[in-house]
PDB file of C-alpha atoms in Angstrom:
ATOM      1  CA  MET M  47     -91.477 -77.948  60.139  1.00 46.00           C
ATOM      2  CA  LYS M  48     -90.661 -76.366  63.361  1.00 44.00           C
ATOM      3  CA  ASN M  49     -87.253 -76.420  64.907  1.00 48.00           C
ATOM      4  CA  ASN M  50     -87.169 -78.511  68.117  1.00 49.00           C
ATOM      5  CA  ASN M  51     -84.802 -76.039  69.794  1.00 48.00           C
ATOM      6  CA  SER M  52     -87.275 -73.210  69.617  1.00 49.00           C
ATOM      7  CA  ASN M  53     -88.373 -73.812  73.247  1.00 52.00           C
ATOM      8  CA  THR M  54     -84.916 -73.922  74.616  1.00 51.00           C
ATOM      9  CA  LYS M  55     -83.963 -70.820  76.599  1.00 51.00           C
ATOM     10  CA  LEU M  56     -80.404 -69.798  77.112  1.00 48.00           C
ATOM     11  CA  ILE M  57     -79.505 -67.726  80.149  1.00 50.00           C
ATOM     12  CA  LEU M  58     -76.234 -65.873  80.109  1.00 48.00           C
ATOM     13  CA  LEU M  59     -74.676 -64.135  83.082  1.00 49.00           C
ATOM     14  CA  HIS M  60     -73.150 -60.888  82.083  1.00 50.00           C
ATOM     15  CA  PRO M  61     -69.707 -60.298  83.564  1.00 51.00           C
ATOM     16  CA  TYR M  62     -70.868 -56.879  84.831  1.00 48.00           C
ATOM     17  CA  ILE M  63     -73.223 -58.486  87.370  1.00 47.00           C
ATOM     18  CA  GLN M  64     -70.415 -60.571  88.813  1.00 49.00           C
ATOM     19  CA  LYS M  65     -68.197 -57.535  89.069  1.00 49.00           C
ATOM     20  CA  GLN M  66     -70.922 -55.523  90.783  1.00 52.00           C
ATOM     21  CA  GLY M  67     -71.419 -58.139  93.527  1.00 53.00           C
ATOM     22  CA  THR M  68     -67.717 -58.369  94.116  1.00 57.00           C
ATOM     23  CA  SER M  69     -67.470 -54.601  94.339  1.00 60.00           C
ATOM     24  CA  ASN M  70     -70.216 -54.402  96.969  1.00 62.00           C
ATOM     25  CA  ARG M  71     -68.504 -57.011  99.056  1.00 65.00           C
ATOM     26  CA  LEU M  72     -65.249 -55.128  98.821  1.00 64.00           C
ATOM     27  CA  TRP M  73     -66.922 -51.914  99.967  1.00 65.00           C
ATOM     28  CA  LEU M  74     -68.532 -53.719 102.898  1.00 64.00           C
ATOM     29  CA  LEU M  75     -65.211 -55.243 103.851  1.00 66.00           C
ATOM     30  CA  ALA M  76     -63.532 -51.862 103.635  1.00 66.00           C
ATOM     31  CA  ILE M  77     -66.125 -50.215 105.884  1.00 69.00           C
ATOM     32  CA  VAL M  78     -65.898 -52.992 108.482  1.00 64.00           C
ATOM     33  CA  SER M  79     -62.113 -52.821 108.382  1.00 69.00           C
ATOM     34  CA  PHE M  80     -62.190 -49.050 108.829  1.00 66.00           C
ATOM     35  CA  PHE M  81     -64.364 -49.209 111.943  1.00 66.00           C
ATOM     36  CA  THR M  82     -62.317 -52.084 113.340  1.00 69.00           C
ATOM     37  CA  ILE M  83     -59.094 -50.149 112.910  1.00 69.00           C
ATOM     38  CA  ALA M  84     -60.694 -47.022 114.387  1.00 64.00           C
ATOM     39  CA  PHE M  85     -61.858 -49.005 117.410  1.00 64.00           C
ATOM     40  CA  LEU M  86     -58.415 -50.520 117.946  1.00 62.00           C
ATOM     41  CA  VAL M  87     -56.701 -47.163 117.632  1.00 56.00           C
ATOM     42  CA  THR M  88     -59.134 -45.633 120.144  1.00 60.00           C
ATOM     43  CA  LEU M  89     -58.594 -48.510 122.568  1.00 54.00           C
ATOM     44  CA  ILE M  90     -54.825 -48.286 122.314  1.00 54.00           C
ATOM     45  CA  TYR M  91     -54.871 -44.498 122.736  1.00 53.00           C
ATOM     46  CA  THR M  92     -57.132 -44.717 125.770  1.00 49.00           C
ATOM     47  CA  ARG M  93     -54.935 -47.330 127.442  1.00 48.00           C
ATOM     48  CA  ASP M  94     -51.826 -45.283 126.772  1.00 47.00           C
ATOM     49  CA  SER M  95     -53.294 -41.997 127.917  1.00 45.00           C
ATOM     50  CA  LEU M  96     -54.922 -43.104 131.178  1.00 41.00           C
ATOM     51  CA  PRO M  97     -51.703 -43.807 133.132  1.00 41.00           C
ATOM     52  CA  ILE M  98     -50.261 -40.535 131.910  1.00 37.00           C
ATOM     53  CA  LYS M  99     -53.273 -38.594 133.157  1.00 35.00           C
ATOM     54  CA  THR M 100     -53.265 -40.391 136.501  1.00 35.00           C
ATOM     55  CA  THR M 101     -49.583 -39.788 136.986  1.00 36.00           C
ATOM     56  CA  SER M 102     -49.977 -36.142 136.045  1.00 38.00           C
ATOM     57  CA  ALA M 103     -52.872 -35.678 138.465  1.00 37.00           C
ATOM     58  CA  ALA M 104     -50.885 -37.288 141.265  1.00 39.00           C
ATOM     59  CA  ALA M 105     -47.887 -35.123 140.450  1.00 38.00           C
ATOM     60  CA  VAL M 106     -50.006 -31.979 140.421  1.00 33.00           C
ATOM     61  CA  ALA M 107     -51.635 -32.953 143.709  1.00 39.00           C
ATOM     62  CA  ALA M 108     -48.255 -33.609 145.273  1.00 38.00           C
ATOM     63  CA  VAL M 109     -46.839 -30.316 144.050  1.00 35.00           C
ATOM     64  CA  THR M 110     -49.965 -28.432 145.120  1.00 36.00           C
ATOM     65  CA  GLY M 111     -49.956 -30.046 148.530  1.00 39.00           C
ATOM     66  CA  SER M 112     -46.320 -29.237 149.179  1.00 37.00           C
ATOM     67  CA  THR M 113     -46.852 -25.674 148.002  1.00 36.00           C
ATOM     68  CA  VAL M 114     -49.808 -25.156 150.334  1.00 37.00           C
ATOM     69  CA  GLN M 115     -47.965 -26.513 153.330  1.00 40.00           C
ATOM     70  CA  SER M 116     -44.884 -24.437 152.688  1.00 37.00           C
ATOM     71  CA  SER M 117     -46.828 -21.250 152.017  1.00 40.00           C
ATOM     72  CA  SER M 118     -49.488 -20.742 154.671  1.00 50.00           C
ATOM     73  CA  ALA M 119     -49.823 -17.008 154.129  1.00 59.00           C
ATOM     74  CA  LEU M 120     -51.522 -15.051 151.384  1.00 71.00           C
ATOM     75  CA  PRO M 121     -49.343 -12.916 149.121  1.00 74.00           C
ATOM     76  CA  THR M 122     -48.178  -9.762 150.853  1.00 77.00           C
ATOM     77  CA  THR M 123     -50.046  -7.489 148.449  1.00 66.00           C
ATOM     78  CA  VAL M 124     -53.315  -9.306 149.152  1.00 75.00           C
ATOM     79  CA  ILE M 125     -52.799  -9.101 152.918  1.00 73.00           C
ATOM     80  CA  ASN M 126     -51.987  -5.399 152.780  1.00 71.00           C
ATOM     81  CA  THR M 127     -55.078  -4.747 150.669  1.00 66.00           C
ATOM     82  CA  LEU M 128     -57.346  -6.631 153.069  1.00 75.00           C
ATOM     83  CA  LEU M 129     -55.885  -4.813 156.056  1.00 68.00           C
ATOM     84  CA  HIS M 130     -56.256  -1.459 154.350  1.00 66.00           C
ATOM     85  CA  TYR M 131     -59.947  -1.840 153.556  1.00 63.00           C
ATOM     86  CA  ALA M 132     -60.743  -3.452 156.908  1.00 72.00           C
ATOM     87  CA  SER M 133     -59.171  -0.522 158.770  1.00 71.00           C
ATOM     88  CA  LYS M 134     -61.107   1.995 156.637  1.00 72.00           C
ATOM     89  CA  SER M 135     -64.497   0.621 157.609  1.00 64.00           C
ATOM     90  CA  ASN M 136     -67.204   3.088 158.627  1.00 59.00           C
ATOM     91  CA  ASP M 137     -67.973   0.935 161.671  1.00 61.00           C
ATOM     92  CA  SER M 138     -66.772   2.828 164.747  1.00 59.00           C
ATOM     93  CA  TYR M 139     -65.857  -0.420 166.538  1.00 68.00           C
ATOM     94  CA  HIS M 140     -63.352  -1.727 164.024  1.00 78.00           C
ATOM     95  CA  MET M 141     -59.687  -2.225 164.835  1.00 91.00           C
ATOM     96  CA  THR M 142     -57.033   0.174 163.658  1.00 92.00           C
ATOM     97  CA  HIS M 143     -54.612  -0.743 160.890  1.00 92.00           C
ATOM     98  CA  ALA M 144     -51.785  -1.088 163.421  1.00 94.00           C
ATOM     99  CA  GLU M 145     -53.825  -3.524 165.532  1.00 95.00           C
ATOM    100  CA  LEU M 146     -54.882  -5.576 162.525  1.00 95.00           C
ATOM    101  CA  LYS M 147     -51.318  -5.781 161.262  1.00 94.00           C
ATOM    102  CA  ARG M 148     -49.984  -7.145 164.545  1.00 96.00           C
ATOM    103  CA  ILE M 149     -52.426 -10.038 164.460  1.00 97.00           C
ATOM    104  CA  SER M 150     -51.852 -10.530 160.737  1.00 95.00           C
ATOM    105  CA  ASP M 151     -48.093 -10.741 161.257  1.00 95.00           C
ATOM    106  CA  VAL M 152     -48.512 -13.581 163.749  1.00 96.00           C
ATOM    107  CA  LEU M 153     -50.877 -15.414 161.398  1.00 95.00           C
ATOM    108  CA  ARG M 154     -48.406 -15.033 158.568  1.00 93.00           C
ATOM    109  CA  LYS M 155     -45.633 -16.659 160.609  1.00 94.00           C
ATOM    110  CA  CYS M 156     -47.860 -19.408 161.967  1.00 94.00           C
ATOM    111  CA  SER M 157     -47.019 -22.879 160.665  1.00 90.00           C
ATOM    112  CA  SER M 158     -49.658 -24.353 158.368  1.00 85.00           C
ATOM    113  CA  PRO M 159     -52.296 -25.404 159.147  1.00 91.00           C
ATOM    114  CA  CYS M 160     -52.724 -22.688 161.780  1.00 96.00           C
ATOM    115  CA  ASN M 161     -55.371 -23.071 164.507  1.00 97.00           C
ATOM    116  CA  PHE M 162     -57.050 -19.744 165.256  1.00 98.00           C
ATOM    117  CA  LEU M 163     -59.730 -19.323 167.947  1.00 98.00           C
ATOM    118  CA  VAL M 164     -61.680 -16.050 168.040  1.00 98.00           C
ATOM    119  CA  PHE M 165     -64.065 -14.894 170.752  1.00 98.00           C
ATOM    120  CA  GLY M 166     -66.618 -12.543 169.217  1.00 97.00           C
ATOM    121  CA  LEU M 167     -68.218 -12.012 165.808  1.00 96.00           C
ATOM    122  CA  THR M 168     -66.984  -8.582 164.804  1.00 93.00           C
ATOM    123  CA  GLN M 169     -66.317  -6.330 161.845  1.00 90.00           C
ATOM    124  CA  GLU M 170     -63.132  -8.322 161.202  1.00 94.00           C
ATOM    125  CA  THR M 171     -64.618 -11.837 161.188  1.00 94.00           C
ATOM    126  CA  LEU M 172     -64.324 -12.412 157.438  1.00 93.00           C
ATOM    127  CA  LEU M 173     -60.852 -10.870 157.486  1.00 94.00           C
ATOM    128  CA  TRP M 174     -59.597 -13.415 160.050  1.00 95.00           C
ATOM    129  CA  LYS M 175     -61.072 -16.266 158.059  1.00 94.00           C
ATOM    130  CA  SER M 176     -59.407 -15.010 154.874  1.00 93.00           C
ATOM    131  CA  LEU M 177     -55.995 -14.398 156.428  1.00 94.00           C
ATOM    132  CA  ASN M 178     -55.988 -17.929 157.853  1.00 94.00           C
ATOM    133  CA  HIS M 179     -57.171 -19.441 154.561  1.00 88.00           C
ATOM    134  CA  ASN M 180     -55.236 -22.703 154.924  1.00 88.00           C
ATOM    135  CA  GLY M 181     -55.933 -23.197 158.614  1.00 94.00           C
ATOM    136  CA  ARG M 182     -58.745 -23.814 161.054  1.00 96.00           C
ATOM    137  CA  THR M 183     -60.589 -20.714 162.287  1.00 97.00           C
ATOM    138  CA  VAL M 184     -63.359 -21.042 164.868  1.00 98.00           C
ATOM    139  CA  PHE M 185     -65.525 -18.205 166.218  1.00 98.00           C
ATOM    140  CA  ILE M 186     -67.408 -18.095 169.515  1.00 98.00           C
ATOM    141  CA  ASP M 187     -70.204 -15.609 170.125  1.00 97.00           C
ATOM    142  CA  GLU M 188     -72.640 -14.856 172.935  1.00 96.00           C
ATOM    143  CA  ASN M 189     -75.704 -14.476 170.690  1.00 95.00           C
ATOM    144  CA  ARG M 190     -76.983 -17.803 169.387  1.00 94.00           C
ATOM    145  CA  TYR M 191     -79.386 -16.145 166.948  1.00 95.00           C
ATOM    146  CA  TYR M 192     -76.736 -13.930 165.429  1.00 95.00           C
ATOM    147  CA  ALA M 193     -74.345 -16.874 165.262  1.00 95.00           C
ATOM    148  CA  ALA M 194     -76.914 -18.943 163.351  1.00 95.00           C
ATOM    149  CA  TYR M 195     -77.708 -15.992 161.091  1.00 95.00           C
ATOM    150  CA  TYR M 196     -74.026 -15.389 160.382  1.00 94.00           C
ATOM    151  CA  GLU M 197     -73.443 -19.033 159.529  1.00 93.00           C
ATOM    152  CA  GLU M 198     -76.383 -18.928 157.153  1.00 94.00           C
ATOM    153  CA  LEU M 199     -74.901 -15.909 155.390  1.00 93.00           C
ATOM    154  CA  HIS M 200     -71.403 -17.394 155.357  1.00 93.00           C
ATOM    155  CA  PRO M 201     -71.540 -21.201 155.424  1.00 93.00           C
ATOM    156  CA  GLU M 202     -67.745 -21.391 155.372  1.00 92.00           C
ATOM    157  CA  ILE M 203     -67.582 -19.802 158.857  1.00 94.00           C
ATOM    158  CA  ASP M 204     -67.569 -22.064 161.939  1.00 96.00           C
ATOM    159  CA  VAL M 205     -69.430 -20.333 164.783  1.00 96.00           C
ATOM    160  CA  PHE M 206     -70.466 -21.686 168.182  1.00 97.00           C
ATOM    161  CA  ASP M 207     -72.533 -19.832 170.738  1.00 96.00           C
ATOM    162  CA  VAL M 208     -71.901 -19.606 174.482  1.00 95.00           C
ATOM    163  CA  GLN M 209     -74.407 -18.564 177.112  1.00 93.00           C
ATOM    164  CA  TYR M 210     -72.373 -16.522 179.597  1.00 95.00           C
ATOM    165  CA  THR M 211     -73.613 -16.351 183.180  1.00 93.00           C
ATOM    166  CA  THR M 212     -71.150 -13.695 184.330  1.00 96.00           C
ATOM    167  CA  LYS M 213     -71.527  -9.939 184.753  1.00 96.00           C
ATOM    168  CA  THR M 214     -68.896  -7.269 184.485  1.00 96.00           C
ATOM    169  CA  SER M 215     -69.924  -5.899 187.890  1.00 96.00           C
ATOM    170  CA  GLU M 216     -68.948  -9.247 189.482  1.00 96.00           C
ATOM    171  CA  THR M 217     -65.395  -9.310 188.131  1.00 97.00           C
ATOM    172  CA  GLU M 218     -63.517  -9.003 191.428  1.00 97.00           C
ATOM    173  CA  GLU M 219     -65.672 -11.649 193.106  1.00 97.00           C
ATOM    174  CA  LEU M 220     -65.213 -14.086 190.244  1.00 97.00           C
ATOM    175  CA  VAL M 221     -61.444 -13.587 190.142  1.00 97.00           C
ATOM    176  CA  ALA M 222     -61.288 -14.179 193.901  1.00 97.00           C
ATOM    177  CA  ALA M 223     -63.330 -17.385 193.505  1.00 96.00           C
ATOM    178  CA  VAL M 224     -60.878 -18.648 190.878  1.00 97.00           C
ATOM    179  CA  LYS M 225     -57.948 -18.033 193.213  1.00 95.00           C
ATOM    180  CA  GLU M 226     -59.658 -20.069 195.925  1.00 96.00           C
ATOM    181  CA  GLN M 227     -60.154 -23.000 193.544  1.00 96.00           C
ATOM    182  CA  ILE M 228     -56.840 -22.736 191.700  1.00 95.00           C
ATOM    183  CA  GLY M 229     -55.708 -26.111 193.041  1.00 93.00           C
ATOM    184  CA  ASN M 230     -58.935 -27.835 192.066  1.00 94.00           C
ATOM    185  CA  GLU M 231     -61.655 -26.758 189.610  1.00 95.00           C
ATOM    186  CA  CYS M 232     -59.818 -23.647 188.415  1.00 97.00           C
ATOM    187  CA  ARG M 233     -56.312 -25.045 187.963  1.00 96.00           C
ATOM    188  CA  PRO M 234     -54.359 -23.690 184.973  1.00 97.00           C
ATOM    189  CA  VAL M 235     -53.876 -27.078 183.273  1.00 97.00           C
ATOM    190  CA  GLN M 236     -57.030 -29.111 182.713  1.00 96.00           C
ATOM    191  CA  ASN M 237     -59.721 -30.150 180.246  1.00 94.00           C
ATOM    192  CA  LEU M 238     -62.351 -27.452 180.737  1.00 95.00           C
ATOM    193  CA  LEU M 239     -65.020 -29.758 179.330  1.00 92.00           C
ATOM    194  CA  PHE M 240     -65.176 -31.375 182.776  1.00 92.00           C
ATOM    195  CA  SER M 241     -64.536 -28.246 184.834  1.00 93.00           C
ATOM    196  CA  GLU M 242     -66.961 -26.524 187.196  1.00 94.00           C
ATOM    197  CA  CYS M 243     -64.865 -23.378 187.546  1.00 96.00           C
ATOM    198  CA  LYS M 244     -67.060 -20.262 187.468  1.00 95.00           C
ATOM    199  CA  LEU M 245     -64.939 -18.635 184.765  1.00 97.00           C
ATOM    200  CA  GLY M 246     -64.295 -21.750 182.701  1.00 97.00           C
ATOM    201  CA  ILE M 247     -66.258 -22.207 179.476  1.00 97.00           C
ATOM    202  CA  ASN M 248     -67.269 -25.869 179.457  1.00 95.00           C
ATOM    203  CA  ASP M 249     -70.160 -26.083 176.990  1.00 93.00           C
ATOM    204  CA  LEU M 250     -68.353 -25.887 173.672  1.00 95.00           C
ATOM    205  CA  PRO M 251     -68.165 -28.876 171.288  1.00 94.00           C
ATOM    206  CA  ASN M 252     -65.675 -31.496 172.465  1.00 94.00           C
ATOM    207  CA  HIS M 253     -63.245 -30.989 169.584  1.00 94.00           C
ATOM    208  CA  VAL M 254     -62.676 -27.341 170.543  1.00 95.00           C
ATOM    209  CA  TYR M 255     -60.939 -28.510 173.728  1.00 96.00           C
ATOM    210  CA  GLU M 256     -58.837 -31.048 171.832  1.00 95.00           C
ATOM    211  CA  VAL M 257     -57.298 -28.596 169.360  1.00 97.00           C
ATOM    212  CA  ASP M 258     -53.863 -27.137 170.090  1.00 97.00           C
ATOM    213  CA  TRP M 259     -54.638 -23.493 169.349  1.00 98.00           C
ATOM    214  CA  ASP M 260     -51.777 -21.444 167.925  1.00 98.00           C
ATOM    215  CA  LEU M 261     -53.532 -18.107 168.176  1.00 98.00           C
ATOM    216  CA  ILE M 262     -56.433 -16.892 170.335  1.00 98.00           C
ATOM    217  CA  LEU M 263     -58.106 -13.510 169.907  1.00 98.00           C
ATOM    218  CA  ILE M 264     -60.440 -12.149 172.576  1.00 98.00           C
ATOM    219  CA  ASP M 265     -62.703  -9.472 171.115  1.00 97.00           C
ATOM    220  CA  GLY M 266     -65.964 -10.514 172.748  1.00 96.00           C
ATOM    221  CA  PRO M 267     -68.398 -10.756 174.399  1.00 96.00           C
ATOM    222  CA  ARG M 268     -69.753  -7.357 175.410  1.00 92.00           C
ATOM    223  CA  GLY M 269     -67.928  -5.728 178.282  1.00 88.00           C
ATOM    224  CA  ASP M 270     -68.847  -2.054 178.160  1.00 83.00           C
ATOM    225  CA  GLY M 271     -71.491  -2.031 180.914  1.00 87.00           C
ATOM    226  CA  PRO M 272     -72.052  -3.454 184.419  1.00 91.00           C
ATOM    227  CA  ASP M 273     -74.644  -5.956 183.201  1.00 92.00           C
ATOM    228  CA  GLY M 274     -72.657  -7.167 180.219  1.00 94.00           C
ATOM    229  CA  PRO M 275     -71.097 -10.633 180.452  1.00 96.00           C
ATOM    230  CA  GLY M 276     -67.578  -9.221 180.245  1.00 96.00           C
ATOM    231  CA  ARG M 277     -64.500 -11.024 178.983  1.00 97.00           C
ATOM    232  CA  MET M 278     -63.418 -12.686 182.204  1.00 98.00           C
ATOM    233  CA  SER M 279     -64.395 -16.170 181.009  1.00 98.00           C
ATOM    234  CA  PRO M 280     -62.743 -15.956 177.562  1.00 98.00           C
ATOM    235  CA  ILE M 281     -59.496 -14.655 179.082  1.00 98.00           C
ATOM    236  CA  PHE M 282     -59.457 -17.373 181.752  1.00 98.00           C
ATOM    237  CA  THR M 283     -60.366 -20.036 179.178  1.00 98.00           C
ATOM    238  CA  ALA M 284     -57.658 -18.832 176.788  1.00 98.00           C
ATOM    239  CA  GLY M 285     -55.100 -19.065 179.584  1.00 98.00           C
ATOM    240  CA  VAL M 286     -56.103 -22.661 180.355  1.00 98.00           C
ATOM    241  CA  LEU M 287     -56.220 -23.755 176.701  1.00 98.00           C
ATOM    242  CA  ALA M 288     -52.746 -22.320 176.100  1.00 98.00           C
ATOM    243  CA  ARG M 289     -51.242 -24.051 179.139  1.00 97.00           C
ATOM    244  CA  SER M 290     -52.989 -27.392 178.504  1.00 97.00           C
ATOM    245  CA  LYS M 291     -51.748 -28.028 174.975  1.00 96.00           C
ATOM    246  CA  LYS M 292     -50.784 -31.625 174.198  1.00 93.00           C
ATOM    247  CA  GLY M 293     -48.734 -31.030 171.066  1.00 91.00           C
ATOM    248  CA  GLY M 294     -47.878 -28.558 168.359  1.00 89.00           C
ATOM    249  CA  ASN M 295     -46.115 -25.327 169.176  1.00 94.00           C
ATOM    250  CA  PRO M 296     -45.690 -25.049 172.962  1.00 96.00           C
ATOM    251  CA  LYS M 297     -46.353 -21.310 172.725  1.00 97.00           C
ATOM    252  CA  THR M 298     -49.748 -19.706 172.124  1.00 98.00           C
ATOM    253  CA  HIS M 299     -50.255 -16.117 171.016  1.00 98.00           C
ATOM    254  CA  VAL M 300     -53.170 -14.541 172.879  1.00 98.00           C
ATOM    255  CA  PHE M 301     -54.484 -11.128 171.841  1.00 98.00           C
ATOM    256  CA  VAL M 302     -56.854  -9.175 174.086  1.00 98.00           C
ATOM    257  CA  HIS M 303     -58.693  -6.254 172.529  1.00 97.00           C
ATOM    258  CA  ASP M 304     -59.911  -3.280 174.598  1.00 96.00           C
ATOM    259  CA  TYR M 305     -57.069  -3.900 177.028  1.00 96.00           C
ATOM    260  CA  TYR M 306     -57.416  -0.365 178.386  1.00 94.00           C
ATOM    261  CA  ARG M 307     -60.575  -1.388 180.249  1.00 95.00           C
ATOM    262  CA  HIS M 308     -60.458  -2.564 183.853  1.00 96.00           C
ATOM    263  CA  VAL M 309     -61.810  -6.100 183.283  1.00 97.00           C
ATOM    264  CA  GLU M 310     -59.516  -6.896 180.363  1.00 97.00           C
ATOM    265  CA  ARG M 311     -56.448  -5.587 182.163  1.00 97.00           C
ATOM    266  CA  LEU M 312     -57.259  -7.268 185.480  1.00 97.00           C
ATOM    267  CA  CYS M 313     -58.009 -10.694 184.002  1.00 98.00           C
ATOM    268  CA  GLY M 314     -55.185 -10.416 181.502  1.00 98.00           C
ATOM    269  CA  ASP M 315     -52.696  -9.825 184.290  1.00 96.00           C
ATOM    270  CA  GLU M 316     -54.156 -12.607 186.460  1.00 97.00           C
ATOM    271  CA  PHE M 317     -54.611 -15.392 183.899  1.00 98.00           C
ATOM    272  CA  LEU M 318     -52.320 -14.485 180.991  1.00 98.00           C
ATOM    273  CA  CYS M 319     -49.726 -12.813 183.230  1.00 98.00           C
ATOM    274  CA  ARG M 320     -47.822  -9.592 182.865  1.00 96.00           C
ATOM    275  CA  GLU M 321     -44.581 -11.540 182.441  1.00 97.00           C
ATOM    276  CA  ASN M 322     -46.014 -12.968 179.191  1.00 98.00           C
ATOM    277  CA  LEU M 323     -47.038  -9.573 177.805  1.00 98.00           C
ATOM    278  CA  VAL M 324     -45.073  -8.999 174.621  1.00 97.00           C
ATOM    279  CA  GLU M 325     -46.619  -5.709 173.571  1.00 96.00           C
ATOM    280  CA  SER M 326     -49.542  -3.419 174.274  1.00 94.00           C
ATOM    281  CA  TYR M 327     -50.416  -1.123 171.385  1.00 90.00           C
ATOM    282  CA  ASP M 328     -53.464   1.116 171.158  1.00 88.00           C
ATOM    283  CA  MET M 329     -56.216  -1.056 172.632  1.00 94.00           C
ATOM    284  CA  LEU M 330     -54.598  -4.409 171.826  1.00 97.00           C
ATOM    285  CA  ALA M 331     -52.457  -6.506 174.184  1.00 98.00           C
ATOM    286  CA  HIS M 332     -50.303  -9.353 172.891  1.00 98.00           C
ATOM    287  CA  PHE M 333     -49.384 -12.218 175.234  1.00 98.00           C
ATOM    288  CA  VAL M 334     -47.351 -15.336 174.499  1.00 98.00           C
ATOM    289  CA  VAL M 335     -48.269 -18.133 176.898  1.00 98.00           C
ATOM    290  CA  GLU M 336     -46.378 -21.422 177.123  1.00 97.00           C
ATOM    291  CA  LYS M 337     -47.832 -24.800 178.004  1.00 96.00           C
ATOM    292  CA  MET M 338     -47.263 -26.010 181.555  1.00 96.00           C
ATOM    293  CA  ASP M 339     -46.920 -29.273 183.427  1.00 93.00           C
ATOM    294  CA  GLU M 340     -50.233 -30.785 184.491  1.00 91.00           C
ATOM    295  CA  ASN M 341     -49.167 -30.523 188.138  1.00 90.00           C
ATOM    296  CA  SER M 342     -48.813 -26.737 187.936  1.00 90.00           C
ATOM    297  CA  PHE M 343     -51.151 -24.764 190.175  1.00 92.00           C
ATOM    298  CA  GLU M 344     -50.115 -21.180 189.469  1.00 95.00           C
ATOM    299  CA  PHE M 345     -50.989 -19.143 186.390  1.00 96.00           C
ATOM    300  CA  CYS M 346     -48.073 -16.746 186.750  1.00 96.00           C
ATOM    301  CA  ARG M 347     -44.503 -17.370 187.810  1.00 88.00           C
ATOM    302  CA  SER M 348     -44.384 -13.891 189.310  1.00 81.00           C
ATOM    303  CA  LYS M 349     -46.617 -13.343 192.333  1.00 65.00           C
ATOM    304  CA  ASN M 350     -46.766  -9.554 192.144  1.00 55.00           C
ATOM    305  CA  THR M 351     -49.392  -9.057 189.443  1.00 51.00           C
ATOM    306  CA  THR M 352     -51.384  -6.777 191.731  1.00 48.00           C
ATOM    307  CA  SER M 353     -48.391  -4.568 192.417  1.00 40.00           C
ATOM    308  CA  SER M 354     -47.609  -4.477 188.689  1.00 45.00           C
ATOM    309  CA  ARG M 355     -51.120  -3.225 187.950  1.00 48.00           C
ATOM    310  CA  ALA M 356     -50.908  -0.649 190.685  1.00 42.00           C
ATOM    311  CA  SER M 357     -47.585   0.686 189.425  1.00 42.00           C
ATOM    312  CA  SER M 358     -48.815   0.882 185.823  1.00 45.00           C
ATOM    313  CA  SER M 359     -52.058   2.691 186.613  1.00 41.00           C
TER     314      SER M 359
END
């Protein structure tokens, strides 16, 4: 006789299986909790750190800005080094150390940002740009191809070209023509952009005439031969720009290089005026020209510029 319970199957769940499932769930919960906590910590840290970084950046920018404005000049050791190597150039047309230092001294004292206008691309072009590192430096040259080439080599340099129509051999005639038109097209206070004066440069970009230039250096164009354009126009233009300033420092420092030559001395005395001559050293003349009333029709207060030239020669 067979037992009726022989077909009955008994299934038992071992406690180990239950413990294993519970353990897996605990591990899963732990991992999820870990990543959740990590995410929250990261979020909190990011929120806390962002304002600090922004504030710090603003503070640094403010400090940097105030430092730049209050210190427009390079360190003295850097300036002296630049002047030294520039004056030791093998180029026979470079300025002497004494001439470079006089211009550098004015740049160093110029309030930042300093506006520096230079006629002529010369051996010292990169030096002027470096010494006026926080200011605006613009160069004007007679050769459009060289100007474009120079800008390609040094994209940080602003160069504009001017096509001069003057000749050194016509200096006396041109100066006489200016005197005849001094109450009209060649008056000392005007916007040269709209001028038809024979010595006025009127084809530069508009913004050049709107800038109140603190310092103007005339070291170009060519003036060493009768057919060269001479520096009559730059000297006349510098005199007008200095007297027509709308704001900024009422005084403009104008340097004329090669002042020993007839054209530079004649036009310097006529349009920058002997009474404004601060110093003449080596081949460099330093004038300080003040702005004038728009109804002024005389470049010089003193009328005896011709006699002054005659007595000095």
